[in-house]
Coordinates of C-alpha atoms and ligand atoms in Angstrom, one line a residue:
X1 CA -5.9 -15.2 -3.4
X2 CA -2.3 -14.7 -3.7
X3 CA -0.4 -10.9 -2.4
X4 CA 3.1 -10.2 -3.3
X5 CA 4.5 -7.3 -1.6
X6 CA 6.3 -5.6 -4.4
X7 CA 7.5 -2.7 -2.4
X8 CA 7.3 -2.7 1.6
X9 CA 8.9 0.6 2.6
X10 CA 7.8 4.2 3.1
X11 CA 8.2 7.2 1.1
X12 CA 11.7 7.6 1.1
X13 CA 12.2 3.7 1.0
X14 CA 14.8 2.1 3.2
X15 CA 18.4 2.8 3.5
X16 CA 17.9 6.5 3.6
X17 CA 20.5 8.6 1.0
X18 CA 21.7 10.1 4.1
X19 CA 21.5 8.1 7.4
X20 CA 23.7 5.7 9.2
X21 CA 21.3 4.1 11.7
X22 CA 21.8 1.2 12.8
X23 CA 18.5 -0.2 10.8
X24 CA 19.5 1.6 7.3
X25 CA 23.4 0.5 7.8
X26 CA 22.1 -3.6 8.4
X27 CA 19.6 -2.5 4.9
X28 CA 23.5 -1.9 3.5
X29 CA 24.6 -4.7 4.8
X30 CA 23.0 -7.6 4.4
X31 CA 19.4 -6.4 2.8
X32 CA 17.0 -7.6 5.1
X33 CA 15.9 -4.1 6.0
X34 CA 16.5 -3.0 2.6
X35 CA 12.8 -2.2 1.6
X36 CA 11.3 0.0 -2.2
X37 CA 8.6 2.0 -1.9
X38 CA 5.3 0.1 -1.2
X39 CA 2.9 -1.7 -3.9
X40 CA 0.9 -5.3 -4.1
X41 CA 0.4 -7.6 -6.9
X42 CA -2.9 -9.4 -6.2
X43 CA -3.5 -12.7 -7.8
X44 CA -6.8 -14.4 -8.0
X45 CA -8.9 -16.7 -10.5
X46 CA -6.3 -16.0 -13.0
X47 CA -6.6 -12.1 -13.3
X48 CA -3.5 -9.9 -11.8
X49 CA -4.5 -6.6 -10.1
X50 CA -2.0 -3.9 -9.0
X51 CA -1.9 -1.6 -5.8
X52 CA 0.0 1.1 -6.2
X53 CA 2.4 2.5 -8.6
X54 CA 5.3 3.8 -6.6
X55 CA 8.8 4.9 -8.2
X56 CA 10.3 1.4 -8.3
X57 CA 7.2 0.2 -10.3
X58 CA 9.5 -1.2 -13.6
X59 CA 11.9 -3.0 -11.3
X60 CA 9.5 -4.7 -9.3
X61 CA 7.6 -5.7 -11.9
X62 CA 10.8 -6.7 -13.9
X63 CA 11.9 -8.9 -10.9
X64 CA 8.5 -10.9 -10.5
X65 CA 8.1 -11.2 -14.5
X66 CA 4.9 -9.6 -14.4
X67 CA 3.9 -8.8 -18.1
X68 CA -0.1 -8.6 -17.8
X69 CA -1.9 -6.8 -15.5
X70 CA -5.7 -6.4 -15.5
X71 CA -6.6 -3.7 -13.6
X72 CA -4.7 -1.4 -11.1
X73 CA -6.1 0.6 -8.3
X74 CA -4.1 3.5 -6.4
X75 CA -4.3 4.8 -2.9
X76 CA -3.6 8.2 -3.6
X77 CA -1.9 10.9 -5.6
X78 CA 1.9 11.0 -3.1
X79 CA 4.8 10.0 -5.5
X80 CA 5.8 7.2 -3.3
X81 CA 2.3 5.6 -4.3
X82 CA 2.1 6.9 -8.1
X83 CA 5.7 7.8 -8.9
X84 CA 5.6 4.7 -11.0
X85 CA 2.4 5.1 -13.0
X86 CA 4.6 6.7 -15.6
X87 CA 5.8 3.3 -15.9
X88 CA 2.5 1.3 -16.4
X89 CA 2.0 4.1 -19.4
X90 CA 4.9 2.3 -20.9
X91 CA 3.9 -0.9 -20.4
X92 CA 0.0 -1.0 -22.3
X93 CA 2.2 0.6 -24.9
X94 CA 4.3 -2.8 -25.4
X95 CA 1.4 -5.2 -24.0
X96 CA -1.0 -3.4 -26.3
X97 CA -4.0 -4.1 -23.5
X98 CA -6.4 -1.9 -22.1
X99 CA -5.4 -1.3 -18.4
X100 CA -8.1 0.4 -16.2
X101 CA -6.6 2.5 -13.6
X102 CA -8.9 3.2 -10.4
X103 CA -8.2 6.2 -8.9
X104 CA -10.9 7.2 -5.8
X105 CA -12.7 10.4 -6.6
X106 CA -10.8 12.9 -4.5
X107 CA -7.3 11.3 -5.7
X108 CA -8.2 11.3 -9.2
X109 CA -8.3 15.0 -10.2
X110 CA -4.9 15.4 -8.3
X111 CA -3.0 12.6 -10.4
X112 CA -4.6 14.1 -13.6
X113 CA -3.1 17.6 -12.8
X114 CA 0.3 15.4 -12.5
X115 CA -0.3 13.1 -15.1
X116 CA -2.2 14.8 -17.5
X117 CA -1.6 12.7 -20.7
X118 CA -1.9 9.9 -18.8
X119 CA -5.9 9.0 -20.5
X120 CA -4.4 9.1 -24.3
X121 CA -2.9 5.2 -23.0
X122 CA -4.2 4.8 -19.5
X123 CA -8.0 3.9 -19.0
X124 CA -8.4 6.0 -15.9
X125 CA -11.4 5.8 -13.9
X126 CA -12.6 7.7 -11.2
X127 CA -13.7 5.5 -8.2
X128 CA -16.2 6.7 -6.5
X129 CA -17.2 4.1 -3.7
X130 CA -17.4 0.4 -5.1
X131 CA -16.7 -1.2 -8.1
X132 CA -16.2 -5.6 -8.9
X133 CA -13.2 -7.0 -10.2
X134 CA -11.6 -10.3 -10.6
X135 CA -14.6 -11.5 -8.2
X136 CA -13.8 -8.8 -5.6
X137 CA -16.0 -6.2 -4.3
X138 CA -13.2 -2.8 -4.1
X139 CA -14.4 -0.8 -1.7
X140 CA -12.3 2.5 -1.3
X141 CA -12.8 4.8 1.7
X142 CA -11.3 8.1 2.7
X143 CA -8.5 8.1 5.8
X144 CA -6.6 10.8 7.5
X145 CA -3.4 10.9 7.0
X146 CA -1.8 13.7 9.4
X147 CA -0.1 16.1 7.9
X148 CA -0.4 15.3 4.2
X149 CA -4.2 15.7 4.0
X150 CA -6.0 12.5 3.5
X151 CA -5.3 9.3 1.8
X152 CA -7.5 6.0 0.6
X153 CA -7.6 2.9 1.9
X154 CA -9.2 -0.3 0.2
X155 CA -11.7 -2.9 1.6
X156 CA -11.5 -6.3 -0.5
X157 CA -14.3 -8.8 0.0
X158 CA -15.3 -12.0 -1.4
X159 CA -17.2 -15.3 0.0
X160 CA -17.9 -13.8 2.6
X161 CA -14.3 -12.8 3.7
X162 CA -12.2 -9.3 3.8
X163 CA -8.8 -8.1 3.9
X164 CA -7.9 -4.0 4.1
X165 CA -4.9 -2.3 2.4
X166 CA -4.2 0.5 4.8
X167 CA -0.9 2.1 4.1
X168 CA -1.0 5.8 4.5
X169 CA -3.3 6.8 7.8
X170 CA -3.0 8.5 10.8
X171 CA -5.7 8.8 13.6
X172 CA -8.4 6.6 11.9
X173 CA -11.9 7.8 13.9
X174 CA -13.2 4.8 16.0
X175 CA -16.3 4.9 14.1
X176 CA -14.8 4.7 10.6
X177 CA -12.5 1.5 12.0
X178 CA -16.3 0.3 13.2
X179 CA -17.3 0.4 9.8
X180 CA -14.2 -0.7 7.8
X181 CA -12.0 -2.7 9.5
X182 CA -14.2 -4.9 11.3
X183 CA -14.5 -8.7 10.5
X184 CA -11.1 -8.8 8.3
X185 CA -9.2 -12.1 7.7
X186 CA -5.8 -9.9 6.3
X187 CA -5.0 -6.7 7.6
X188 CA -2.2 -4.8 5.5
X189 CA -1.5 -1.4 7.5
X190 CA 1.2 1.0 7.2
X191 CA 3.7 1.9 10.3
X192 CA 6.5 4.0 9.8
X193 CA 8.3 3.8 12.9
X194 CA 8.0 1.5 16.2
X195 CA 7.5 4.8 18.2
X196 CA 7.9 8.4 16.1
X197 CA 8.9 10.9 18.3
X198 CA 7.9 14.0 15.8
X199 CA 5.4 16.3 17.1
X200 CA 1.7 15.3 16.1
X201 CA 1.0 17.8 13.2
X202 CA 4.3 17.0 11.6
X203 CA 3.1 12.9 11.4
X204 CA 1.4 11.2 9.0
X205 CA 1.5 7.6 9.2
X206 CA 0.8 5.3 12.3
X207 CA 3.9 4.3 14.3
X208 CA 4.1 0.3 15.5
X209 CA 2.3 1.2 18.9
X210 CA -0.8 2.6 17.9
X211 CA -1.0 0.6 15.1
X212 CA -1.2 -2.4 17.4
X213 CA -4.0 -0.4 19.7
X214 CA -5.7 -0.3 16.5
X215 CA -5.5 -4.1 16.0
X216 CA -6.7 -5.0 19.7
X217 CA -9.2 -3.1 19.0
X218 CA -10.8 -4.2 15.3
X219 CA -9.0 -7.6 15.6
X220 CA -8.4 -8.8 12.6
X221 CA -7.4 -11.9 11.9
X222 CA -3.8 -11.7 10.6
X223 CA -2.1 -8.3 10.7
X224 CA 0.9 -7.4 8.5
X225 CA 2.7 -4.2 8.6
X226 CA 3.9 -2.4 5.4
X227 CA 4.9 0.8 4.3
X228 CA 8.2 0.8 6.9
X229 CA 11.1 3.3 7.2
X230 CA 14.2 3.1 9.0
X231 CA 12.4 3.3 12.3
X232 CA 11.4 -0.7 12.1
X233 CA 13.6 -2.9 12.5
X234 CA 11.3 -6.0 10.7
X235 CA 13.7 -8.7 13.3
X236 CA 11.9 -7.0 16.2
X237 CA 9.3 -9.4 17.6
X238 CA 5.9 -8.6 17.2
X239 CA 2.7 -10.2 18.8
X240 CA 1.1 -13.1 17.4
X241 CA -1.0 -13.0 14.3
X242 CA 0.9 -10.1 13.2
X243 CA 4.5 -9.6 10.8
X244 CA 5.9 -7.2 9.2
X245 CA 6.1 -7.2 5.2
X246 CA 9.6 -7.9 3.1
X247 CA 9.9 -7.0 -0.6
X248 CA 9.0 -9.4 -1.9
X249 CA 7.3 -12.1 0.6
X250 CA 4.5 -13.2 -1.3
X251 CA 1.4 -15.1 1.2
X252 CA -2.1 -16.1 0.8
X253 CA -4.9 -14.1 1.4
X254 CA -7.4 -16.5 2.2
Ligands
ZN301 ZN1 3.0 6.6 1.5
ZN302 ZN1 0.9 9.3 1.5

């Protein structure tokens, strides 16, 4: 099972229009901080599944010649994870395919509101809990995500193994990480910053530190960190078994 991270930044995608730190002016400079808003093309048994639509959807796509898709499944409705979906409309247009969207439950009314044409091309579906594809058991669950509300996350399992796409979340209950992110060979969780100094109820994505509380805690078994703004600087060192995501980097699964 193959992952390319098609988009490894945060909502606002790294440089920022307006900033001249020193992580957004190296993004200018020489790229490797330069970072699209986040999404993952999932390859496995010969069936390519989506994560995510953000606004860069048609570029990234463009750039890793993707012209078939079988499924995609968002996170939630926040236009740096479904900015792009616009895009995917076009695209069953030209490919002519049926594309099932996922959306969980919660999620999907939202994007409808948004979107509401999408259906007449799109085959959205709401997710509800579980559903198999390409050999997969998609398990979505609900996480907090600060102050934007809530957000989904997605447990992936197979043969006895699991990874977890976590990019939006902020304060995950002990008891929820008991029950999802426990026992995982690939972790995929989003961190905004090394160390955001906001106040609390103006946050809502993990920051380096407590995301790596979280991982001594559930352990999994390979940690990589996504979803990144200008407050990670992806040449910092990190402890072993976990990396940070580049556009682009593509690794396997399992
Ligand atoms: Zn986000
Ligand atoms: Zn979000």
């Amino acid at each position: 099972m193959r992952l390319t991270f098609l988009g490894s930044g945060d909502s606002q995608g790294v440089p920022r229009w307006w900033c001249d730190c020193a992580v957004c002016a190296e993004a200018r400079a020489t790229g490797r901080n330069c970072r699209d808003r986040p999404a993952l093309l999932l390859e496995r048994a010969g069936t390519r599944t989506l994560i995510d639509a953000p606004p860069e959807l048609r570029r990234q796509l463009v750039a890793h010649d993707v012209r078939s898709l079988d499924a995609a499944f968002l996170t939630h409705s926040h236009n740096d994870h479904v900015g792009g979906v616009v895009d995917l409309y076009d695209f069953v247009r030209w490919t002519g395919a049926a594309l099932p969207v996922f959306v969980p439950a919660r999620s999907h009314g939202m994007l409808l509101e948004r979107y509401p044409w999408l259906p007449t091309r799109l085959d959205v579906r709401s997710l509800d809990d579980c559903v198999e594809r390409s050999g997969l058991r998609w398990t979505s669950f609900e996480v907090p995500h600060g102050a934007n509300g809530f957000a989904y996350a997605y447990r992936l399992e197979a043969d006895g193994r699991a990874l977890v796409y976590m990019p939006d979340s902020l304060d995950v209950p002990e008891a929820l990480q008991d029950e999802r992110l426990r026992d995982l060979e690939l972790l995929v969780l989003g961190t905004s910053f090394w160390r955001e100094e906001a106040p609390r109820e103006q946050r809502s994505v993990l920051d380096v530190e407590e995301a790596l509380r979280l991982t001594a805690r559930v352990r999994p078994r390979r940690t990589i960190f996504t979803h990144l703004g200008h407050g990670v600087d992806r040449d910092r060192p990190l402890p072993a078994g976990h990396e940070f995501a580049r556009d682009g980097m593509v690794v396997d699964a399992w």
